[in-house]
């Protein structure tokens, strides 16, 4: 947009000053429109309407200028106030409703109008936003003769979103347009290649689209930030291709870089956040929830996508974001939030089965498997066209909850996979767990009958017949098992089936078993074995170790004895700083024993200076001469002190014992 010219301050017009001529006002209006100065254009239209209130051209210019200036509410108000005008503003109203995401009202308004090129283009855009891709593609095909610029971009986008990616190349050949004619078309065709699992081709085309887009936008003098925002969808799609190719590190780095740059292209940011969360899985749940919170409406307490994201993403793109949010809440054990979010999903995505599956997941997490089975069963009966994935989910829930009969009933209601070996094996196992042996056998017989009449190259008849024979033999139905084995031997010449036939028939008809036994090829090395002699022996006898003559004879007969494997000699590893040539004195062999138990241990000597007390406790030591009274008193005090010393000497030997016992306990 061209920079706005600075307005000079105008003097206040006197009441007697006449307004400018209407021709000059329209000239000024045209100049502002050519310069994309839509705000100034609205001001000029107001001046025109002040002179000529009912001028239809001025009203139309005002409405278009308000729409171009993204003032949708004011544009609707302007059309509402111009009711007396004969011009029909239905198309402009429909466009404003489309911008406000009131898609059903906009589509209803367009259906009442004549089918013009602008109205058909707007209708295709509304149908694309509503997820009605087939109707969108039909309108784009009808507009091909009009040669509208960039129509092929919308057509390819509609085909890819409608699941008709295989028609893209034929459509391009019919309209004779190259895939690299624009970076938008190259991007959409790369999306069709991804749908066709041609990932390497899609990667190369995305790289080409990024290069073309960089050159094109640079020539248009766009700023670097604007170029980055325009090419953000290509960067996200490249990361997605790397994720599908198993290059998780490259995809993880690309998603993280896009999120950290906080691009102004909010839909690409939302897709990058969702894909990164799916790549991480249940790891770092709190960080994943914080990243999803960046996509929600800031003023809303509940989780709902921001208006700018919600308007630009299709239902097919928005559904995985909400589904991942519910799964993260379940992993985080935030059941209240998960239950609240799941309750609004059926209304948001009425055509999808994902809300029902998420509701069942919440019930299973709350240990209400029976209620989940009942809900899934009711939905399958109400919507039989969508019942396949619902019945498979019900079978899984019932099998995990220990309800094999319900699981088998659910799986049996999916007709197009009944004959597949994996389904047959699962059904047989479930019926066997439920005690329905006859039902399991009937399931095997039905699968055998189907494969006998099926005209397919990849026949699984032999596999199912072999498993059926094994099952019937296990449950005591030898005759039916022998018939299956015999049919396998005659039709396929299966050696394994021949062995099973001989083993089975030997229980009921030995002669027939011997007849089939002759078809077995003899094993090499068993010609010299006398079977009759082996049957008469009582079994193998242990060979004594001392009898080596038999081994020597066996070697002489030609039996070569295997050479013993030479043990690898490893160089001994010594401690750091140890010299094996000069090892020094050997270590003390008693270094780990307590000191008291070592041979070098010597107990401490008693103190010889202590007076020895003899006799009974309390005896007094007297000299040969008779002491005096004073001496008697002193001797009495000495005897008390000596008695105390003797008591201390008696307690002494107990200490080393307690010390050695502590040492032993530490050891």
XYZ file of C-alpha atoms in Angstrom:
667
model
C 0.000 0.000 0.000
C 1.317 3.435 -0.939
C 2.163 5.741 1.958
C -0.589 8.140 2.881
C 0.098 11.792 2.030
C 0.199 14.108 4.965
C -2.889 16.246 5.201
C -2.424 19.970 5.603
C -4.441 21.609 8.336
C -7.534 23.155 6.875
C -9.188 26.265 8.088
C -12.710 25.885 9.385
C -15.125 26.341 6.507
C -17.599 29.113 6.930
C -21.264 28.143 6.771
C -21.660 30.205 3.657
C -18.790 28.401 1.811
C -20.228 26.064 -0.854
C -19.113 22.368 -0.940
C -16.713 21.258 -3.701
C -18.275 20.124 -6.963
C -19.352 16.472 -7.022
C -17.196 15.845 -10.097
C -14.092 16.873 -8.144
C -15.098 14.613 -5.267
C -15.399 11.606 -7.589
C -12.038 12.458 -9.134
C -10.473 12.491 -5.690
C -12.280 9.247 -4.831
C -10.908 7.527 -7.927
C -7.380 8.715 -7.077
C -7.601 7.267 -3.543
C -8.920 3.963 -4.848
C -6.113 3.687 -7.404
C -3.586 4.265 -4.614
C -5.333 1.704 -2.327
C -5.988 4.492 0.193
C -9.318 3.022 1.253
C -9.679 4.956 4.499
C -9.386 8.237 2.607
C -11.798 6.879 0.000
C -14.420 6.306 2.710
C -14.057 9.926 3.855
C -14.576 11.206 0.298
C -17.671 9.013 -0.163
C -19.097 10.539 3.003
C -18.569 13.990 1.469
C -20.338 12.869 -1.702
C -23.253 11.447 0.276
C -23.550 14.684 2.214
C -24.134 16.428 -1.096
C -26.123 13.648 -2.796
C -27.520 11.333 -0.078
C -28.960 8.727 -2.442
C -26.042 8.396 -4.863
C -25.732 4.653 -5.579
C -22.166 4.882 -6.946
C -20.970 6.610 -3.801
C -22.662 4.012 -1.597
C -21.122 1.130 -3.590
C -17.673 2.725 -3.423
C -18.078 3.230 0.315
C -19.078 -0.418 0.899
C -16.195 -1.767 -1.211
C -13.683 0.584 0.434
C -14.824 -0.509 3.903
C -14.464 -4.177 2.903
C -10.998 -3.504 1.472
C -10.061 -1.761 4.727
C -11.184 -4.878 6.696
C -14.017 -2.913 8.350
C -16.631 -5.606 7.839
C -19.043 -4.456 10.525
C -19.103 -0.904 9.143
C -19.668 -2.271 5.642
C -22.710 -4.226 6.818
C -24.021 -1.139 8.598
C -23.586 0.936 5.447
C -25.562 -1.615 3.411
C -28.245 -1.776 6.087
C -28.702 2.002 6.032
C -28.986 2.066 2.226
C -32.286 0.190 1.995
C -33.910 2.679 -0.383
C -31.220 2.089 -2.996
C -32.286 -0.026 -5.976
C -28.886 -1.715 -6.189
C -28.783 -5.305 -4.838
C -26.059 -5.670 -2.205
C -26.657 -9.429 -1.667
C -23.259 -10.417 -3.037
C -21.463 -7.942 -0.780
C -23.509 -9.081 2.217
C -22.650 -12.699 1.460
C -18.965 -11.810 1.259
C -19.121 -9.963 4.597
C -20.864 -12.941 6.217
C -18.162 -15.183 4.745
C -15.499 -12.982 6.320
C -17.331 -13.255 9.658
C -17.354 -17.067 9.310
C -21.146 -17.117 9.089
C -20.864 -19.593 6.267
C -24.349 -21.091 6.257
C -25.991 -17.646 6.124
C -23.646 -16.555 3.330
C -24.346 -19.706 1.316
C -28.101 -19.339 1.765
C -27.909 -15.741 0.532
C -25.872 -16.719 -2.555
C -28.244 -19.498 -3.561
C -30.961 -16.870 -4.134
C -28.773 -14.927 -6.590
C -28.002 -15.424 -10.244
C -24.986 -17.617 -11.014
C -22.351 -15.077 -11.996
C -18.611 -15.667 -11.996
C -17.947 -13.707 -8.771
C -20.842 -15.380 -6.951
C -19.713 -18.850 -8.101
C -16.162 -18.158 -6.967
C -17.396 -17.001 -3.578
C -19.659 -20.043 -3.321
C -16.727 -22.372 -4.028
C -14.731 -20.680 -1.282
C -17.598 -21.082 1.188
C -18.049 -24.748 0.271
C -14.319 -25.293 0.706
C -14.452 -23.721 4.172
C -17.460 -25.891 5.055
C -15.567 -29.032 4.028
C -17.917 -29.803 1.088
C -15.062 -30.457 -1.296
C -16.889 -32.323 -4.045
C -19.346 -29.445 -4.553
C -16.426 -26.999 -4.509
C -14.624 -28.991 -7.232
C -17.763 -29.095 -9.392
C -18.077 -25.302 -9.338
C -14.386 -24.846 -10.185
C -14.736 -27.212 -13.147
C -17.733 -25.237 -14.400
C -15.643 -22.055 -14.257
C -12.739 -23.463 -16.280
C -14.115 -22.112 -19.535
C -14.155 -18.600 -18.107
C -10.343 -18.598 -17.895
C -10.206 -17.009 -14.469
C -6.733 -16.285 -13.153
C -5.415 -18.722 -10.529
C -8.554 -20.867 -10.755
C -6.400 -23.973 -11.132
C -4.931 -23.333 -7.657
C -8.375 -23.580 -6.064
C -9.285 -26.574 -8.222
C -6.213 -28.595 -7.183
C -6.723 -27.622 -3.538
C -10.317 -28.830 -3.707
C -9.334 -32.139 -5.322
C -6.706 -32.827 -2.671
C -9.031 -31.955 0.194
C -11.789 -34.108 -1.315
C -9.510 -37.149 -1.330
C -9.255 -37.134 -5.121
C -5.525 -36.504 -5.403
C -5.226 -39.097 -8.172
C -7.191 -36.765 -10.501
C -4.771 -33.864 -10.144
C -2.323 -34.856 -12.856
C -5.073 -35.556 -15.391
C -6.671 -32.199 -14.619
C -3.368 -30.380 -15.178
C -2.845 -32.195 -18.484
C -6.364 -31.253 -19.599
C -5.935 -27.534 -18.899
C -2.288 -27.619 -20.078
C -0.715 -25.906 -17.085
C 2.723 -26.704 -15.669
C 3.127 -27.551 -12.013
C 5.758 -24.829 -11.616
C 3.719 -22.007 -13.134
C 3.307 -20.510 -9.635
C 4.551 -21.409 -6.184
C 0.962 -21.745 -4.888
C 0.126 -24.329 -7.575
C 3.381 -26.196 -6.958
C 2.564 -26.315 -3.256
C -0.930 -27.747 -3.883
C 0.390 -30.357 -6.315
C 3.016 -31.364 -3.732
C 0.146 -31.934 -1.298
C -1.453 -34.272 -3.845
C 1.825 -36.194 -4.126
C 1.886 -36.581 -0.340
C -1.623 -38.037 -0.484
C -0.341 -40.513 -3.079
C 2.604 -41.443 -0.808
C 5.137 -40.074 -3.327
C 7.133 -38.389 -0.611
C 10.444 -37.895 -2.419
C 8.730 -36.250 -5.403
C 6.722 -34.071 -3.017
C 9.901 -32.991 -1.239
C 11.566 -31.924 -4.479
C 8.476 -30.022 -5.637
C 8.185 -28.228 -2.294
C 11.806 -27.125 -2.549
C 11.073 -25.840 -6.056
C 7.961 -24.031 -4.802
C 9.992 -22.335 -2.083
C 12.588 -21.154 -4.597
C 9.942 -19.836 -7.025
C 8.090 -18.121 -4.187
C 11.276 -16.461 -2.939
C 12.023 -15.088 -6.410
C 8.430 -13.985 -7.105
C 7.888 -12.205 -3.800
C 11.276 -10.537 -3.948
C 10.396 -9.085 -7.346
C 7.206 -7.686 -5.772
C 9.384 -5.788 -3.259
C 7.926 -7.498 -0.211
C 9.748 -7.230 3.089
C 11.651 -10.235 4.414
C 9.103 -10.829 7.184
C 6.246 -10.760 4.677
C 8.066 -13.220 2.414
C 8.658 -15.531 5.365
C 4.964 -15.433 6.266
C 3.911 -16.139 2.677
C 6.237 -19.156 2.447
C 5.415 -20.500 5.929
C 2.954 -23.167 4.615
C 5.724 -24.575 2.409
C 8.119 -24.765 5.374
C 5.527 -26.593 7.490
C 4.730 -29.016 4.677
C 8.426 -29.769 4.157
C 8.756 -30.600 7.843
C 5.710 -32.862 7.551
C 7.299 -34.720 4.617
C 10.459 -35.241 6.674
C 8.305 -36.580 9.498
C 6.655 -39.093 7.147
C 10.049 -40.128 5.781
C 11.224 -40.973 9.293
C 13.603 -38.016 9.525
C 12.329 -37.077 12.951
C 15.267 -34.895 13.946
C 14.912 -32.694 10.860
C 11.142 -32.439 11.327
C 11.485 -31.684 15.045
C 13.993 -28.909 14.354
C 11.877 -27.378 11.584
C 8.699 -27.341 13.694
C 10.538 -25.861 16.669
C 12.103 -23.157 14.503
C 8.724 -22.170 13.038
C 7.146 -21.982 16.499
C 10.013 -19.981 18.006
C 9.888 -17.421 15.189
C 6.219 -16.799 16.071
C 5.125 -16.238 12.494
C 2.282 -13.917 11.653
C 0.817 -16.694 9.492
C -1.288 -18.153 12.293
C -2.685 -21.208 10.426
C 0.844 -22.415 9.641
C 1.812 -21.847 13.271
C -1.179 -23.909 14.416
C -0.306 -26.789 12.072
C 3.333 -26.719 13.214
C 2.293 -26.864 16.887
C -0.101 -29.752 16.253
C 2.442 -31.755 14.234
C 5.156 -31.206 16.821
C 2.835 -32.492 19.561
C 1.986 -35.582 17.523
C 5.709 -36.154 16.915
C 6.541 -35.910 20.637
C 3.655 -38.099 21.761
C 3.057 -38.371 25.511
C 6.496 -36.970 26.328
C 6.624 -33.620 28.140
C 2.848 -33.251 28.350
C 2.918 -29.937 30.211
C 5.027 -28.286 27.482
C 2.681 -29.594 24.786
C -0.338 -28.194 26.626
C 1.381 -24.811 26.942
C 2.048 -24.771 23.209
C -1.597 -25.508 22.482
C -2.632 -22.696 24.819
C -0.929 -20.290 22.409
C -3.584 -21.171 19.814
C -6.642 -20.549 21.987
C -8.709 -17.391 22.280
C -7.066 -15.255 24.945
C -10.246 -14.047 26.622
C -11.867 -17.488 26.737
C -11.658 -19.735 29.793
C -12.397 -22.814 27.693
C -10.152 -24.151 24.943
C -11.283 -22.765 21.613
C -9.093 -21.727 18.719
C -8.404 -18.054 18.182
C -10.698 -16.399 15.680
C -7.940 -15.787 13.111
C -7.011 -19.481 13.191
C -10.577 -20.754 13.298
C -11.540 -18.747 10.207
C -8.674 -19.986 8.048
C -8.451 -23.670 9.006
C -10.791 -26.248 7.516
C -12.682 -28.693 9.766
C -10.298 -31.421 8.642
C -7.380 -29.362 9.989
C -9.068 -28.218 13.204
C -10.222 -31.665 14.299
C -6.718 -33.113 14.982
C -5.871 -30.086 17.149
C -8.867 -30.672 19.424
C -8.270 -34.442 19.412
C -4.642 -34.019 20.488
C -5.771 -31.644 23.218
C -8.114 -34.300 24.637
C -5.432 -37.005 24.485
C -2.930 -34.788 26.299
C -5.488 -34.052 29.014
C -6.082 -37.786 29.443
C -2.340 -38.428 29.763
C -2.115 -35.585 32.286
C -5.052 -37.111 34.225
C -7.052 -33.867 33.914
C -10.355 -35.667 33.551
C -12.636 -32.689 34.206
C -11.112 -30.630 31.384
C -11.090 -33.620 29.025
C -14.754 -34.386 29.754
C -15.732 -30.743 29.232
C -13.907 -30.477 25.901
C -15.223 -33.796 24.586
C -18.819 -32.762 25.269
C -18.675 -29.929 22.687
C -16.848 -31.798 19.913
C -19.901 -33.613 18.419
C -21.510 -30.244 17.686
C -18.298 -28.850 16.196
C -17.632 -31.869 13.945
C -21.026 -33.501 13.293
C -19.831 -35.450 10.241
C -16.857 -37.052 11.988
C -16.564 -40.153 14.182
C -13.595 -38.776 16.114
C -15.717 -37.115 18.866
C -17.415 -40.456 19.599
C -14.059 -42.240 19.799
C -12.734 -39.586 22.165
C -15.816 -39.895 24.365
C -15.219 -43.639 24.545
C -11.571 -43.020 25.467
C -12.637 -40.779 28.347
C -15.066 -43.425 29.616
C -12.416 -46.144 29.443
C -10.012 -43.895 31.328
C -12.688 -43.571 34.031
C -12.996 -47.395 34.231
C -16.417 -47.317 32.554
C -15.699 -49.763 29.739
C -19.251 -51.138 29.742
C -20.715 -47.685 29.173
C -18.211 -47.055 26.365
C -19.194 -50.338 24.676
C -22.888 -49.408 24.906
C -22.316 -45.924 23.471
C -20.232 -47.217 20.558
C -22.792 -49.920 19.784
C -25.646 -47.400 19.652
C -23.680 -45.096 17.351
C -22.868 -48.001 14.997
C -26.553 -48.902 14.744
C -27.603 -45.290 14.161
C -24.946 -44.552 11.506
C -24.189 -47.836 9.702
C -22.093 -46.109 7.018
C -19.663 -44.898 9.680
C -19.776 -48.071 11.745
C -16.563 -49.773 10.630
C -14.065 -47.855 12.769
C -16.619 -47.635 15.598
C -17.057 -51.418 15.672
C -13.302 -51.963 15.598
C -12.913 -49.575 18.538
C -15.729 -51.360 20.409
C -14.029 -54.713 19.844
C -10.758 -53.367 21.190
C -12.410 -51.858 24.283
C -14.329 -55.072 24.999
C -11.275 -57.300 24.526
C -9.200 -55.134 26.876
C -12.014 -55.165 29.447
C -12.253 -58.976 29.428
C -15.485 -59.229 27.420
C -14.507 -61.611 24.575
C -18.082 -62.336 23.482
C -18.877 -58.630 22.918
C -15.537 -58.159 21.147
C -16.268 -61.092 18.825
C -19.770 -59.806 18.051
C -18.431 -56.348 17.181
C -15.669 -57.722 14.972
C -18.076 -60.072 13.201
C -20.198 -57.073 12.099
C -17.408 -55.738 9.865
C -18.061 -57.768 6.702
C -15.222 -56.664 4.435
C -12.465 -58.048 6.685
C -14.065 -61.309 7.844
C -11.979 -63.486 5.523
C -8.597 -61.923 6.351
C -6.273 -64.268 8.292
C -5.640 -61.738 11.078
C -9.390 -61.208 11.599
C -10.104 -64.929 11.521
C -7.354 -65.623 14.057
C -8.655 -62.866 16.355
C -12.254 -64.092 16.130
C -11.261 -67.698 16.796
C -9.216 -66.669 19.836
C -12.058 -64.525 21.211
C -14.670 -67.264 20.747
C -12.321 -69.805 22.256
C -11.870 -67.599 25.331
C -15.630 -67.210 25.567
C -16.054 -71.000 25.468
C -17.763 -71.029 22.051
C -15.709 -73.774 20.395
C -18.355 -74.599 17.794
C -18.607 -70.923 16.853
C -14.837 -70.719 16.400
C -14.866 -73.835 14.204
C -17.726 -72.393 12.147
C -15.710 -69.189 11.654
C -12.798 -71.220 10.280
C -15.084 -73.214 7.963
C -16.627 -69.968 6.658
C -13.190 -68.492 5.928
C -12.105 -71.660 4.100
C -15.260 -71.570 1.981
C -14.688 -67.900 1.101
C -11.082 -68.423 0.005
C -12.023 -71.458 -2.103
C -14.399 -69.307 -4.161
C -12.303 -66.117 -4.130
C -10.624 -65.115 -7.390
C -7.495 -63.520 -5.987
C -3.825 -64.072 -6.662
C -2.778 -63.719 -3.032
C -4.638 -66.755 -1.714
C -4.487 -67.468 1.996
C -6.353 -70.795 1.760
C -3.444 -73.017 2.764
C -2.660 -70.903 5.838
C -6.243 -70.915 7.096
C -6.733 -74.644 6.354
C -3.580 -75.538 8.273
C -4.644 -73.458 11.274
C -8.173 -74.873 11.101
C -6.834 -78.433 11.132
C -4.601 -77.640 14.091
C -7.527 -76.072 15.963
C -9.850 -79.031 15.356
C -7.169 -81.517 16.311
C -6.598 -79.596 19.542
C -10.290 -79.827 20.377
C -10.739 -83.531 19.648
C -12.127 -83.368 16.104
C -9.629 -85.791 14.539
C -11.715 -86.778 11.514
C -12.331 -83.173 10.393
C -8.684 -82.304 10.994
C -7.512 -85.333 8.965
C -9.795 -84.319 6.080
C -8.282 -80.827 6.020
C -4.742 -82.188 6.168
C -5.496 -84.683 3.415
C -6.950 -81.955 1.190
C -3.856 -79.837 1.757
C -1.564 -82.722 0.841
C -3.471 -83.480 -2.355
C -3.877 -79.852 -3.500
C -0.625 -78.211 -2.347
C 1.741 -81.103 -1.568
C 2.540 -79.492 1.761
C 5.121 -81.496 3.744
C 4.034 -79.929 7.024
C 0.450 -80.894 6.274
C 1.624 -84.439 5.432
C 3.265 -84.742 8.837
C 0.101 -83.443 10.500
C -1.991 -85.906 8.473
C 0.126 -88.883 9.504
C 0.040 -87.814 13.156
C -3.733 -87.337 13.073
C -4.673 -90.458 11.074
C -2.413 -92.624 13.244
C -4.928 -92.145 16.075
C -7.850 -93.629 14.125
C -6.450 -95.587 11.140
C -2.923 -96.955 11.436
C -2.877 -98.569 7.982
C -3.762 -95.288 6.300
C -1.102 -93.509 8.322
C 1.508 -96.064 7.213
C 0.474 -95.568 3.588
C 0.998 -91.810 3.839
C 4.192 -92.345 5.829
C 5.803 -93.837 2.722
C 5.519 -90.430 1.019
C 7.899 -88.911 3.537
C 11.471 -88.605 2.371
C 13.954 -90.536 4.525
C 16.203 -88.464 6.706
C 19.937 -88.653 5.902
C 22.099 -90.697 8.308
C 19.355 -93.065 9.496
C 20.009 -96.001 7.121
C 22.172 -97.917 9.611
C 19.732 -97.558 12.507
C 17.857 -100.702 13.497
C 14.460 -99.456 14.595
C 13.378 -102.860 15.988
C 16.509 -103.108 18.120
C 15.955 -99.586 19.440
C 12.412 -100.505 20.483
C 13.647 -103.555 22.446
C 16.255 -101.600 24.395
C 15.400 -100.087 27.747
C 16.931 -96.760 26.822
C 20.319 -95.099 26.617
C 22.890 -95.989 29.280
C 25.290 -93.482 30.794
C 28.843 -93.744 29.505
C 31.584 -93.881 32.150
C 34.242 -91.215 31.932
C 37.052 -93.767 32.284
C 35.989 -95.794 29.238
C 37.807 -94.022 26.492
C 38.222 -97.017 24.282
C 34.859 -96.490 22.642
C 35.812 -92.983 21.665
C 39.069 -94.143 20.216
C 37.260 -96.834 18.232
C 34.806 -94.303 16.932
C 37.691 -92.153 15.772
C 39.261 -95.110 14.026
C 35.967 -95.819 12.214
C 36.211 -92.450 10.545
C 34.423 -90.209 12.955
C 36.471 -87.103 13.263
C 36.515 -85.405 16.587
C 36.184 -81.674 16.574
C 39.268 -79.812 17.625
C 38.905 -78.065 20.974
C 38.740 -74.329 20.707
C 41.902 -72.628 21.831
C 41.314 -70.336 24.720
C 42.425 -66.843 24.131
C 45.207 -65.779 26.408
C 44.659 -62.336 27.799
C 47.454 -60.174 29.064
C 47.082 -59.639 32.824
C 46.166 -56.155 33.928
C 48.203 -54.705 36.797
C 47.399 -51.770 39.074
C 48.620 -48.334 38.147
C 52.313 -47.885 38.987
C 52.928 -51.628 39.545
C 56.105 -53.098 38.052
C 55.747 -56.889 37.525
C 59.547 -57.205 37.152
C 60.104 -55.702 40.628
C 56.957 -56.486 42.594
C 58.468 -55.942 46.079
C 57.429 -57.784 49.242
C 54.206 -59.779 49.049
C 51.137 -58.352 50.840
C 50.273 -59.552 54.309
C 47.909 -62.554 53.935
C 46.220 -61.622 57.251
C 45.508 -58.005 56.204
C 41.739 -58.561 56.141
C 41.527 -60.256 59.564
C 40.726 -58.314 62.762
C 43.845 -57.469 64.790
C 42.803 -59.756 67.638
C 42.746 -62.760 65.251
C 46.135 -62.123 63.664
C 49.174 -64.178 64.619
C 51.135 -61.023 65.434
C 48.564 -59.849 67.974
C 49.809 -59.396 71.579
C 47.411 -58.330 74.357
C 48.279 -55.389 76.567
C 50.070 -56.148 79.911
C 48.510 -55.416 83.251
C 49.729 -52.471 85.303
C 52.231 -53.896 87.823
C 52.169 -50.729 89.887
C 48.649 -51.440 91.117
C 48.549 -53.072 94.558
C 47.497 -56.676 94.533
C 44.621 -57.475 96.848
C 44.371 -60.976 98.173
C 41.758 -62.592 100.273
C 38.118 -61.899 100.537
C 36.602 -58.587 99.494
C 36.991 -55.949 102.199
C 40.133 -57.486 103.801
C 42.644 -55.043 105.335
C 46.377 -55.336 104.655
C 48.381 -55.067 107.914
C 52.086 -54.778 108.618
C 53.846 -57.201 110.962
C 54.094 -54.541 113.688
C 50.925 -53.411 115.504
C 49.903 -49.990 114.240
C 48.853 -47.130 116.450
C 45.415 -45.542 116.478
C 46.429 -42.881 113.995
C 47.994 -45.463 111.771
C 44.826 -47.497 111.997
C 42.787 -44.579 110.700
C 45.188 -43.985 107.855
C 45.273 -47.658 107.018
C 41.480 -47.713 106.999
C 41.396 -44.901 104.455
C 44.091 -46.601 102.402
C 42.147 -49.851 102.425
C 39.053 -48.017 101.043
C 41.115 -46.525 98.268
C 42.709 -49.867 97.525
C 39.260 -51.462 97.506
C 38.148 -48.946 94.943
C 41.250 -49.658 92.847
C 40.610 -53.390 93.080
C 37.055 -52.905 91.879
C 38.303 -50.937 88.908
C 40.800 -53.668 88.076
C 38.030 -56.292 88.043
C 36.017 -54.315 85.496
C 38.905 -53.723 83.121
C 38.995 -56.993 81.133
C 35.463 -56.469 79.834
C 36.510 -53.542 77.605
C 38.633 -55.373 75.009
C 35.807 -57.820 74.461
C 33.361 -55.083 73.587
C 35.933 -53.442 71.341
C 36.658 -56.641 69.430
C 32.945 -57.319 69.076
C 32.454 -53.861 67.510
C 35.318 -54.549 65.130
C 33.731 -57.807 64.059
C 30.425 -56.102 63.455
C 32.109 -53.444 61.324
C 33.836 -56.170 59.375
